[in-house]
PDB file of C-alpha atoms in Angstrom:
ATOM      1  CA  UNK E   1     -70.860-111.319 -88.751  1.00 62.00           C
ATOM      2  CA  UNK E   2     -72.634-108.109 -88.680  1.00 78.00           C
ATOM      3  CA  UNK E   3     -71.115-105.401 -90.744  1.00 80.00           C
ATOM      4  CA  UNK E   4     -70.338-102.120 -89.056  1.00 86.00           C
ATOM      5  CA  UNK E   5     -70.439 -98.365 -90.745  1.00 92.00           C
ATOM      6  CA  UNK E   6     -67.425 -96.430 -90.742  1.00 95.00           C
ATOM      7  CA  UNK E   7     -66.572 -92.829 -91.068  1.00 96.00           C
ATOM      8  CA  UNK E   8     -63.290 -92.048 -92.749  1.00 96.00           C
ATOM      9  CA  UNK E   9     -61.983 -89.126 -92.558  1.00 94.00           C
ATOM     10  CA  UNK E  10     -59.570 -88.030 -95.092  1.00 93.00           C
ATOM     11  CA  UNK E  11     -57.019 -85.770 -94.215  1.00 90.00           C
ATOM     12  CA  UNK E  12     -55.540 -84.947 -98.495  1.00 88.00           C
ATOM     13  CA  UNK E  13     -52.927 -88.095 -97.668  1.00 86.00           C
ATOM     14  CA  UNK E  14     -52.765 -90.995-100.195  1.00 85.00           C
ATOM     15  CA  UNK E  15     -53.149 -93.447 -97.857  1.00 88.00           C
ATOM     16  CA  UNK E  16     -56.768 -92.890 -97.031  1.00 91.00           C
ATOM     17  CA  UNK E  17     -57.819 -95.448 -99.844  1.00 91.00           C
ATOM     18  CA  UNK E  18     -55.634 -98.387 -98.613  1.00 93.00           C
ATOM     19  CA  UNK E  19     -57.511 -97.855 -95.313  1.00 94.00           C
ATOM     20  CA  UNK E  20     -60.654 -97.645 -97.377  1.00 96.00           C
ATOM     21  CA  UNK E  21     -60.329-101.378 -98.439  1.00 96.00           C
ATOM     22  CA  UNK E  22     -58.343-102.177 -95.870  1.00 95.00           C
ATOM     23  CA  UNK E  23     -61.516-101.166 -93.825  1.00 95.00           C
ATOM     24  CA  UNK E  24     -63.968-102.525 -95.786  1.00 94.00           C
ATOM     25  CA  UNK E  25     -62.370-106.341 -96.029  1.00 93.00           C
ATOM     26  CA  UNK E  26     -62.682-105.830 -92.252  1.00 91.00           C
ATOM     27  CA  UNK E  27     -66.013-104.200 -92.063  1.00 89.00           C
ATOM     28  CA  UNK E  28     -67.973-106.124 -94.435  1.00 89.00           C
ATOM     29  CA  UNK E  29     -69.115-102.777 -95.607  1.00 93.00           C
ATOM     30  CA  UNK E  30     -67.457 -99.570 -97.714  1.00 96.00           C
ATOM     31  CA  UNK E  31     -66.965 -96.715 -95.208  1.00 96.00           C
ATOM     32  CA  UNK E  32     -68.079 -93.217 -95.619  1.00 96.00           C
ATOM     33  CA  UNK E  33     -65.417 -90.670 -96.959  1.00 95.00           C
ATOM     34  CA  UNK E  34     -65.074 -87.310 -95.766  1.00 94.00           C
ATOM     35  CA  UNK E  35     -62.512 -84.707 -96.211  1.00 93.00           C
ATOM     36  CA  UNK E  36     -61.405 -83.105 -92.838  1.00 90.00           C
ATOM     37  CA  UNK E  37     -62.190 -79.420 -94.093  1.00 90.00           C
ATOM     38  CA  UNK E  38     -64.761 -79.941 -95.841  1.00 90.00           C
ATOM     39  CA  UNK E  39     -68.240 -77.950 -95.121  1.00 90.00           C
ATOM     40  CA  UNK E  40     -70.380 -80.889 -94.128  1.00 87.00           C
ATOM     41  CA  UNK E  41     -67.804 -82.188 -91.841  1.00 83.00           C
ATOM     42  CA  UNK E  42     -69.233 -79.885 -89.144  1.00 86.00           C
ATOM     43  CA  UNK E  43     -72.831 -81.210 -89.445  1.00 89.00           C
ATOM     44  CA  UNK E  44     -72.208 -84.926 -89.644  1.00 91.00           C
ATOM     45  CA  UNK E  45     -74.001 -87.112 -86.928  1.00 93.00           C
ATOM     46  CA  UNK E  46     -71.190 -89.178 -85.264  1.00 92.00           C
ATOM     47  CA  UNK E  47     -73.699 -91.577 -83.563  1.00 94.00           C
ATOM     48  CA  UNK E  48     -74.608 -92.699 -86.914  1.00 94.00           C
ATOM     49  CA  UNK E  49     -71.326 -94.743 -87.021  1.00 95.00           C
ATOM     50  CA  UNK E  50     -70.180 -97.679 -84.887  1.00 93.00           C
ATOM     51  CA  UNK E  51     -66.504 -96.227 -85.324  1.00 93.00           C
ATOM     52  CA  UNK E  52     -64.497 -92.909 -86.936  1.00 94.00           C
ATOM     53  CA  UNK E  53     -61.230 -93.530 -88.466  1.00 94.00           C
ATOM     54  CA  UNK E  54     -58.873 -90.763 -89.471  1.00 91.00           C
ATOM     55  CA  UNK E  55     -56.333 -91.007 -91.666  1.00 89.00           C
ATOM     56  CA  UNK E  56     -52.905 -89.850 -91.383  1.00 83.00           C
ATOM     57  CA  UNK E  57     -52.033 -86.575 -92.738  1.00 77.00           C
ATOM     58  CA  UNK E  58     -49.530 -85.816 -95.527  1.00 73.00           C
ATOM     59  CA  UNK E  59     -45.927 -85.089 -93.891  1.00 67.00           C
ATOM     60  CA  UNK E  60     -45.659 -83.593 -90.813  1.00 58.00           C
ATOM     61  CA  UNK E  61     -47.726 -80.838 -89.800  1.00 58.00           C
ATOM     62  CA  UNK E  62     -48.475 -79.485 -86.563  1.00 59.00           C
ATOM     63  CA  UNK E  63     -51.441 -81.105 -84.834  1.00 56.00           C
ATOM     64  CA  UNK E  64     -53.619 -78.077 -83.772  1.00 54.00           C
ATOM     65  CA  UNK E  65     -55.866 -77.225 -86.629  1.00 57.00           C
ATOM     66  CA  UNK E  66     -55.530 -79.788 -88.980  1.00 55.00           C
ATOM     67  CA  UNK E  67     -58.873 -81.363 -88.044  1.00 59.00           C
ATOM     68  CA  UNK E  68     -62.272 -81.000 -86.361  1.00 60.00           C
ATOM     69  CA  UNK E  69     -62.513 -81.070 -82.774  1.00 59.00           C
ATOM     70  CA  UNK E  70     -63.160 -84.547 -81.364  1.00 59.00           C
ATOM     71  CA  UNK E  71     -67.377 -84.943 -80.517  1.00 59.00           C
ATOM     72  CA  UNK E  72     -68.101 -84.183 -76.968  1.00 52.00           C
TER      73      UNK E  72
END
């Protein structure tokens, strides 16, 4: 099986490293980790990925604002 690269995104929730082995078990390869908010987040070139995962955020929070904008 071919392996496929994964973006992670990491919204500050401890979960995000469960589905980072979780992932890569699945993947056959370690996924990329990037915090939501952080800078480079804004310049990162989706079609480098054959998927995006986010993870779920700490507690509840309202929706708007607590990530980037899907691509397209």
């Amino acid at each position: 099986m071919e392996s496929l690269r994964t973006l992670l995104v990491d919204h500050h929730d401890s979960y995000t490293y469960n589905l980072f082995h979780l992932l890569t078990e699945v993947n056959g390869e370690e996924p990329e980790v990037l915090l939501h908010d952080a800078p480079e987040c804004a310049d990162i070139d989706l079609t480098a990925f054959d998927n995006i995962v986010l993870s779920p955020a700490p507690g509840i929070r309202p929706i708007r604002g607590t990530s980037a904008p899907p691509p397209g």
